[in-house]
Amino acid sequence: QVRIVESGGGLVQPGETLSLSCTATGIDFADYGLAWYRQPPGKERELVIEAPQNLKAPRINIRSGRKALSTDSATSTIQLQIDNLDVADTAVYYCNARNREHSYWGQGTLVTVAS
């Protein structure tokens, strides 16, 4: 049974660093692309950062500007870090594991950026 659970949301202040964690069990990380998405209030869900399926490494670290993703297949975790938070980063954040046959989502965790 596949289970994806996010944790670490809450209220954070502008300028701080956000750290979210996702535990994805019941899948082989080597067979899935792993990603974080978010849905700001009143907007569509959007991709934050992803590790493509074809990387196939036990640990992956990707950085894109303020955003960083790291995965560890040994602990079944997918971490998200966003530096220098802005109020525009307020959203429900979702963890996703996807391949050609399946797309699995967590329940989401709310992050509110406010002073």
XYZ file of N, CA, C and O in Angstrom:
460
model
N 0.845 -1.189 0.000
C 0.000 0.000 0.000
C 0.883 1.243 0.000
O 1.793 1.365 0.803
N 0.588 2.153 -0.897
C 1.354 3.386 -0.996
C 0.812 4.402 -0.004
O -0.402 4.591 0.128
N 1.736 5.032 0.718
C 1.333 6.056 1.674
C 2.308 7.216 1.576
O 3.526 7.023 1.665
N 1.755 8.409 1.398
C 2.580 9.620 1.290
C 2.075 10.618 2.310
O 0.895 10.983 2.298
N 2.955 11.052 3.199
C 2.565 11.928 4.298
C 3.544 13.082 4.403
O 4.747 12.867 4.585
N 3.008 14.304 4.322
C 3.832 15.499 4.480
C 3.798 15.972 5.929
O 2.806 15.755 6.644
N 4.852 16.655 6.334
C 4.887 17.253 7.665
C 5.758 18.501 7.640
O 6.578 18.677 6.733
N 5.542 19.357 8.629
C 6.405 20.526 8.793
C 5.758 21.846 8.451
O 6.418 22.887 8.535
N 4.493 21.874 8.080
C 3.852 23.134 7.752
C 3.536 23.963 8.988
O 3.795 23.554 10.111
N 2.964 25.136 8.743
C 2.592 26.018 9.846
C 2.822 27.468 9.481
O 2.919 27.815 8.308
N 2.937 28.288 10.518
C 3.150 29.726 10.318
C 4.639 30.026 10.352
O 5.325 29.641 11.313
N 5.115 30.697 9.333
C 6.522 31.106 9.264
C 6.584 32.575 8.871
O 5.670 33.090 8.222
N 7.664 33.221 9.244
C 7.795 34.649 8.975
C 8.517 34.911 7.666
O 9.348 34.092 7.238
N 8.216 36.018 7.016
C 8.951 36.371 5.795
C 10.446 36.427 6.073
O 10.876 36.865 7.146
N 11.206 35.954 5.097
C 12.651 35.940 5.230
C 13.217 34.678 5.847
O 14.416 34.405 5.731
N 12.379 33.892 6.513
C 12.840 32.653 7.128
C 12.959 31.543 6.080
O 12.592 31.705 4.922
N 13.493 30.400 6.518
C 13.635 29.227 5.658
C 12.579 28.198 6.018
O 12.382 27.886 7.190
N 11.911 27.690 4.997
C 10.907 26.648 5.179
C 11.534 25.285 4.969
O 12.279 25.074 4.000
N 11.239 24.362 5.863
C 11.678 22.970 5.699
C 10.471 22.059 5.848
O 9.840 22.034 6.894
N 10.167 21.329 4.804
C 9.087 20.354 4.824
C 9.659 18.966 4.567
O 10.656 18.818 3.856
N 8.996 17.982 5.115
C 9.424 16.603 4.919
C 8.250 15.772 4.433
O 7.100 16.030 4.786
N 8.548 14.805 3.614
C 7.537 13.876 3.114
C 8.076 12.463 3.263
O 9.219 12.190 2.890
N 7.257 11.586 3.799
C 7.593 10.168 3.864
C 6.738 9.428 2.849
O 5.504 9.531 2.903
N 7.369 8.742 1.929
C 6.659 8.009 0.871
C 6.997 6.534 0.975
O 8.103 6.129 0.617
N 6.077 5.733 1.469
C 6.306 4.302 1.637
C 5.445 3.511 0.657
O 4.443 4.006 0.149
N 5.883 2.300 0.378
C 5.150 1.441 -0.542
C 5.537 1.623 -1.998
O 4.895 1.047 -2.885
N 6.561 2.432 -2.258
C 7.059 2.606 -3.621
C 8.572 2.443 -3.636
O 9.239 2.636 -2.621
N 9.089 2.111 -4.818
C 10.531 2.065 -5.036
C 10.932 3.407 -5.637
O 10.517 3.739 -6.756
N 11.732 4.181 -4.905
C 12.098 5.518 -5.376
C 12.731 5.482 -6.758
O 12.608 6.434 -7.530
N 13.401 4.410 -7.104
C 14.064 4.336 -8.403
C 13.062 4.303 -9.562
O 13.425 4.606 -10.695
N 11.822 3.979 -9.266
C 10.808 3.845 -10.320
C 9.896 5.056 -10.448
O 8.950 5.037 -11.236
N 10.176 6.103 -9.647
C 9.279 7.251 -9.622
C 10.024 8.570 -9.736
O 11.140 8.713 -9.233
N 9.379 9.536 -10.411
C 9.792 10.912 -10.267
C 9.184 11.447 -8.983
O 8.037 11.137 -8.645
N 9.946 12.249 -8.258
C 9.511 12.756 -6.949
C 9.472 14.270 -6.997
O 10.407 14.887 -7.525
N 8.433 14.856 -6.440
C 8.265 16.295 -6.596
C 7.480 16.898 -5.444
O 6.776 16.203 -4.708
N 7.612 18.198 -5.307
C 6.767 18.999 -4.438
C 5.955 19.947 -5.322
O 6.503 20.582 -6.253
N 4.675 20.025 -5.019
C 3.772 20.984 -5.643
C 3.201 21.876 -4.539
O 3.302 21.558 -3.351
N 2.564 22.953 -4.962
C 1.859 23.785 -3.991
C 0.635 24.404 -4.656
O 0.591 24.556 -5.883
N -0.326 24.756 -3.817
C -1.536 25.410 -4.293
C -1.792 26.648 -3.445
O -2.276 26.536 -2.304
N -1.464 27.823 -3.982
C -1.740 29.056 -3.239
C -3.247 29.289 -3.129
O -4.028 28.755 -3.944
N -3.685 30.078 -2.190
C -5.123 30.335 -2.035
C -5.737 30.882 -3.313
O -5.244 31.855 -3.889
N -6.801 30.257 -3.773
C -7.516 30.728 -4.943
C -6.838 30.484 -6.275
O -7.286 30.989 -7.302
N -5.755 29.689 -6.264
C -5.004 29.459 -7.504
C -4.887 27.966 -7.798
O -5.250 27.128 -6.979
N -4.357 27.677 -8.986
C -4.150 26.297 -9.399
C -2.925 25.696 -8.698
O -2.011 26.421 -8.280
N -2.914 24.395 -8.616
C -1.742 23.707 -8.094
C -0.579 23.884 -9.074
O -0.771 23.786 -10.293
N 0.609 24.115 -8.548
C 1.775 24.370 -9.400
C 2.980 23.589 -8.898
O 3.100 23.289 -7.713
N 3.858 23.276 -9.827
C 5.081 22.558 -9.486
C 6.052 23.492 -8.777
O 6.277 24.617 -9.215
N 6.627 23.001 -7.674
C 7.663 23.745 -6.956
C 9.042 23.304 -7.427
O 9.860 24.113 -7.867
N 9.301 22.018 -7.336
C 10.591 21.468 -7.733
C 10.451 19.960 -7.855
O 9.635 19.358 -7.151
N 11.230 19.352 -8.756
C 11.090 17.917 -8.952
C 12.424 17.243 -9.206
O 13.374 17.862 -9.692
N 12.458 15.962 -8.877
C 13.572 15.091 -9.218
C 13.044 14.097 -10.243
O 12.191 13.267 -9.912
N 13.471 14.173 -11.487
C 12.931 13.289 -12.524
C 13.186 11.814 -12.227
O 14.135 11.466 -11.526
N 12.371 10.955 -12.809
C 12.460 9.520 -12.562
C 13.783 8.958 -13.035
O 14.309 8.029 -12.431
N 14.343 9.480 -14.084
C 15.511 8.851 -14.695
C 16.797 9.085 -13.917
O 17.846 8.578 -14.308
N 16.767 9.815 -12.803
C 17.998 10.035 -12.049
C 18.437 8.750 -11.334
O 19.615 8.460 -11.244
N 17.491 8.014 -10.767
C 17.727 6.675 -10.201
C 18.940 6.619 -9.262
O 19.790 5.749 -9.383
N 19.049 7.517 -8.359
C 20.133 7.499 -7.387
C 19.544 7.345 -5.998
O 18.436 7.800 -5.745
N 20.264 6.698 -5.065
C 19.708 6.515 -3.714
C 19.496 7.837 -2.977
O 18.629 7.936 -2.114
N 20.329 8.817 -3.296
C 20.151 10.153 -2.734
C 20.254 11.174 -3.859
O 21.147 11.088 -4.697
N 19.340 12.118 -3.848
C 19.313 13.153 -4.880
C 19.210 14.508 -4.202
O 18.444 14.669 -3.245
N 19.982 15.454 -4.691
C 19.907 16.822 -4.199
C 19.811 17.755 -5.399
O 20.666 17.722 -6.283
N 18.753 18.551 -5.417
C 18.523 19.473 -6.517
C 18.234 20.848 -5.944
O 17.464 20.973 -4.982
N 18.825 21.876 -6.542
C 18.550 23.250 -6.114
C 18.132 24.055 -7.333
O 18.716 23.937 -8.421
N 17.134 24.880 -7.117
C 16.676 25.797 -8.155
C 16.356 27.127 -7.494
O 15.290 27.299 -6.889
N 17.289 28.062 -7.573
C 17.097 29.345 -6.925
C 16.935 29.212 -5.428
O 17.784 28.657 -4.735
N 15.797 29.676 -4.909
C 15.535 29.608 -3.465
C 15.108 28.226 -3.015
O 14.998 27.981 -1.813
N 14.841 27.333 -3.955
C 14.214 26.059 -3.620
C 15.202 24.901 -3.748
O 16.027 24.890 -4.650
N 15.082 23.946 -2.847
C 15.946 22.776 -2.875
C 15.131 21.546 -2.525
O 14.262 21.585 -1.649
N 15.421 20.464 -3.224
C 14.775 19.180 -2.965
C 15.858 18.151 -2.704
O 16.881 18.131 -3.394
N 15.626 17.300 -1.728
C 16.543 16.196 -1.486
C 15.727 14.949 -1.205
O 14.679 15.017 -0.563
N 16.207 13.841 -1.729
C 15.521 12.568 -1.513
C 16.500 11.549 -0.950
O 17.709 11.617 -1.207
N 15.988 10.615 -0.203
C 16.787 9.550 0.376
C 15.954 8.278 0.333
O 14.992 8.139 1.099
N 16.316 7.376 -0.547
C 15.517 6.157 -0.695
C 15.639 5.246 0.529
O 14.718 4.482 0.823
N 16.740 5.330 1.253
C 16.925 4.473 2.430
C 15.934 4.813 3.543
O 15.490 3.939 4.287
N 15.582 6.082 3.661
C 14.636 6.508 4.697
C 13.266 6.869 4.115
O 12.382 7.293 4.848
N 13.108 6.713 2.800
C 11.835 6.988 2.116
C 11.372 8.429 2.314
O 10.185 8.699 2.478
N 12.318 9.357 2.310
C 11.968 10.750 2.576
C 12.276 11.658 1.390
O 13.224 11.428 0.639
N 11.455 12.669 1.283
C 11.628 13.706 0.266
C 11.520 15.038 0.997
O 10.484 15.337 1.584
N 12.584 15.799 0.999
C 12.631 17.045 1.754
C 12.504 18.223 0.793
O 12.983 18.177 -0.337
N 11.872 19.275 1.284
C 11.796 20.537 0.545
C 12.322 21.652 1.433
O 11.972 21.725 2.606
N 13.130 22.504 0.845
C 13.605 23.687 1.554
C 13.389 24.894 0.654
O 13.717 24.853 -0.537
N 12.825 25.949 1.203
C 12.682 27.210 0.477
C 13.283 28.308 1.337
O 12.857 28.506 2.486
N 14.262 28.983 0.799
C 14.948 30.051 1.519
C 14.243 31.385 1.307
O 13.512 31.582 0.335
N 14.482 32.302 2.240
C 14.029 33.694 2.101
C 12.547 33.762 1.715
O 12.175 34.303 0.680
N 11.720 33.219 2.573
C 10.296 33.114 2.281
C 9.648 34.477 2.075
O 10.016 35.488 2.703
N 8.648 34.456 1.201
C 7.829 35.635 0.907
C 6.370 35.260 1.163
O 6.015 34.077 1.133
N 5.523 36.276 1.370
C 4.103 35.982 1.598
C 3.509 35.232 0.409
O 2.546 34.460 0.561
N 4.090 35.425 -0.786
C 3.603 34.714 -1.973
C 3.874 33.216 -1.907
O 3.345 32.459 -2.737
N 4.679 32.769 -0.957
C 4.932 31.336 -0.790
C 3.851 30.662 0.046
O 3.883 29.447 0.235
N 2.885 31.432 0.540
C 1.769 30.856 1.277
C 0.984 29.905 0.381
O 0.557 30.289 -0.712
N 0.801 28.678 0.842
C 0.131 27.675 0.016
C -0.030 26.385 0.805
O 0.576 26.211 1.873
N -0.826 25.483 0.252
C -0.813 24.096 0.707
C 0.234 23.374 -0.140
O 0.179 23.427 -1.376
N 1.172 22.719 0.516
C 2.266 22.042 -0.162
C 2.008 20.540 -0.200
O 1.650 19.935 0.827
N 2.205 19.974 -1.383
C 1.927 18.561 -1.613
C 3.170 17.830 -2.104
O 3.909 18.340 -2.957
N 3.334 16.631 -1.624
C 4.381 15.733 -2.089
C 3.774 14.800 -3.134
O 2.615 14.366 -2.986
N 4.546 14.495 -4.184
C 4.028 13.674 -5.283
C 5.074 12.680 -5.749
O 6.248 13.003 -5.872
N 4.618 11.468 -6.005
C 5.452 10.434 -6.627
C 4.724 9.975 -7.886
O 3.553 9.586 -7.817
N 5.438 10.022 -9.016
C 4.747 9.782 -10.290
C 5.606 8.972 -11.237
O 6.820 9.175 -11.332
N 4.951 8.050 -11.953
C 5.559 7.418 -13.119
C 4.480 7.286 -14.180
O 3.412 7.898 -14.066
N 4.741 6.510 -15.215
C 3.787 6.435 -16.323
C 2.445 5.842 -15.890
O 1.403 6.179 -16.432
N 2.488 4.952 -14.903
C 1.265 4.235 -14.525
C 0.523 4.892 -13.366
O -0.702 4.775 -13.263
N 1.253 5.541 -12.469
C 0.637 6.010 -11.237
C 1.102 7.413 -10.864
O 2.219 7.820 -11.202
N 0.235 8.105 -10.140
C 0.588 9.390 -9.533
C -0.019 9.412 -8.141
O -1.245 9.346 -7.983
N 0.867 9.468 -7.144
C 0.425 9.415 -5.758
C 0.667 10.772 -5.096
O 1.729 11.382 -5.272
N -0.339 11.190 -4.288
C -0.268 12.480 -3.613
C -0.423 12.303 -2.109
O -1.169 11.432 -1.645
N 0.214 13.191 -1.377
C -0.061 13.284 0.040
C -1.291 14.154 0.270
O -1.886 14.690 -0.676
N -1.656 14.309 1.532
C -2.845 15.085 1.873
C -2.574 16.585 1.883
O -3.516 17.387 1.900
N -1.301 16.961 1.848
C -0.942 18.367 1.839
C -0.693 18.918 3.232
O -1.263 18.431 4.216
N 0.149 19.940 3.281
C 0.408 20.632 4.545
C 0.393 22.129 4.282
O 0.997 22.610 3.318
N -0.322 22.861 5.119
C -0.503 24.290 4.914
C 0.693 25.066 5.468
O 1.108 24.863 6.612
N 1.215 25.955 4.635
C 2.276 26.868 5.044
C 1.753 28.284 4.875
O 1.328 28.677 3.786
N 1.780 29.029 5.955
C 1.352 30.426 5.922
C 2.547 31.310 6.252
O 3.158 31.159 7.319
N 2.873 32.210 5.322
C 3.990 33.128 5.528
C 3.405 34.488 5.906
O 2.720 35.127 5.091
N 3.638 34.904 7.126
C 3.088 36.163 7.619
C 3.915 36.637 8.797
O 4.477 35.828 9.540
N 3.957 37.950 8.950
C 4.721 38.508 10.078
C 3.817 38.724 11.275
O 2.598 38.694 11.171
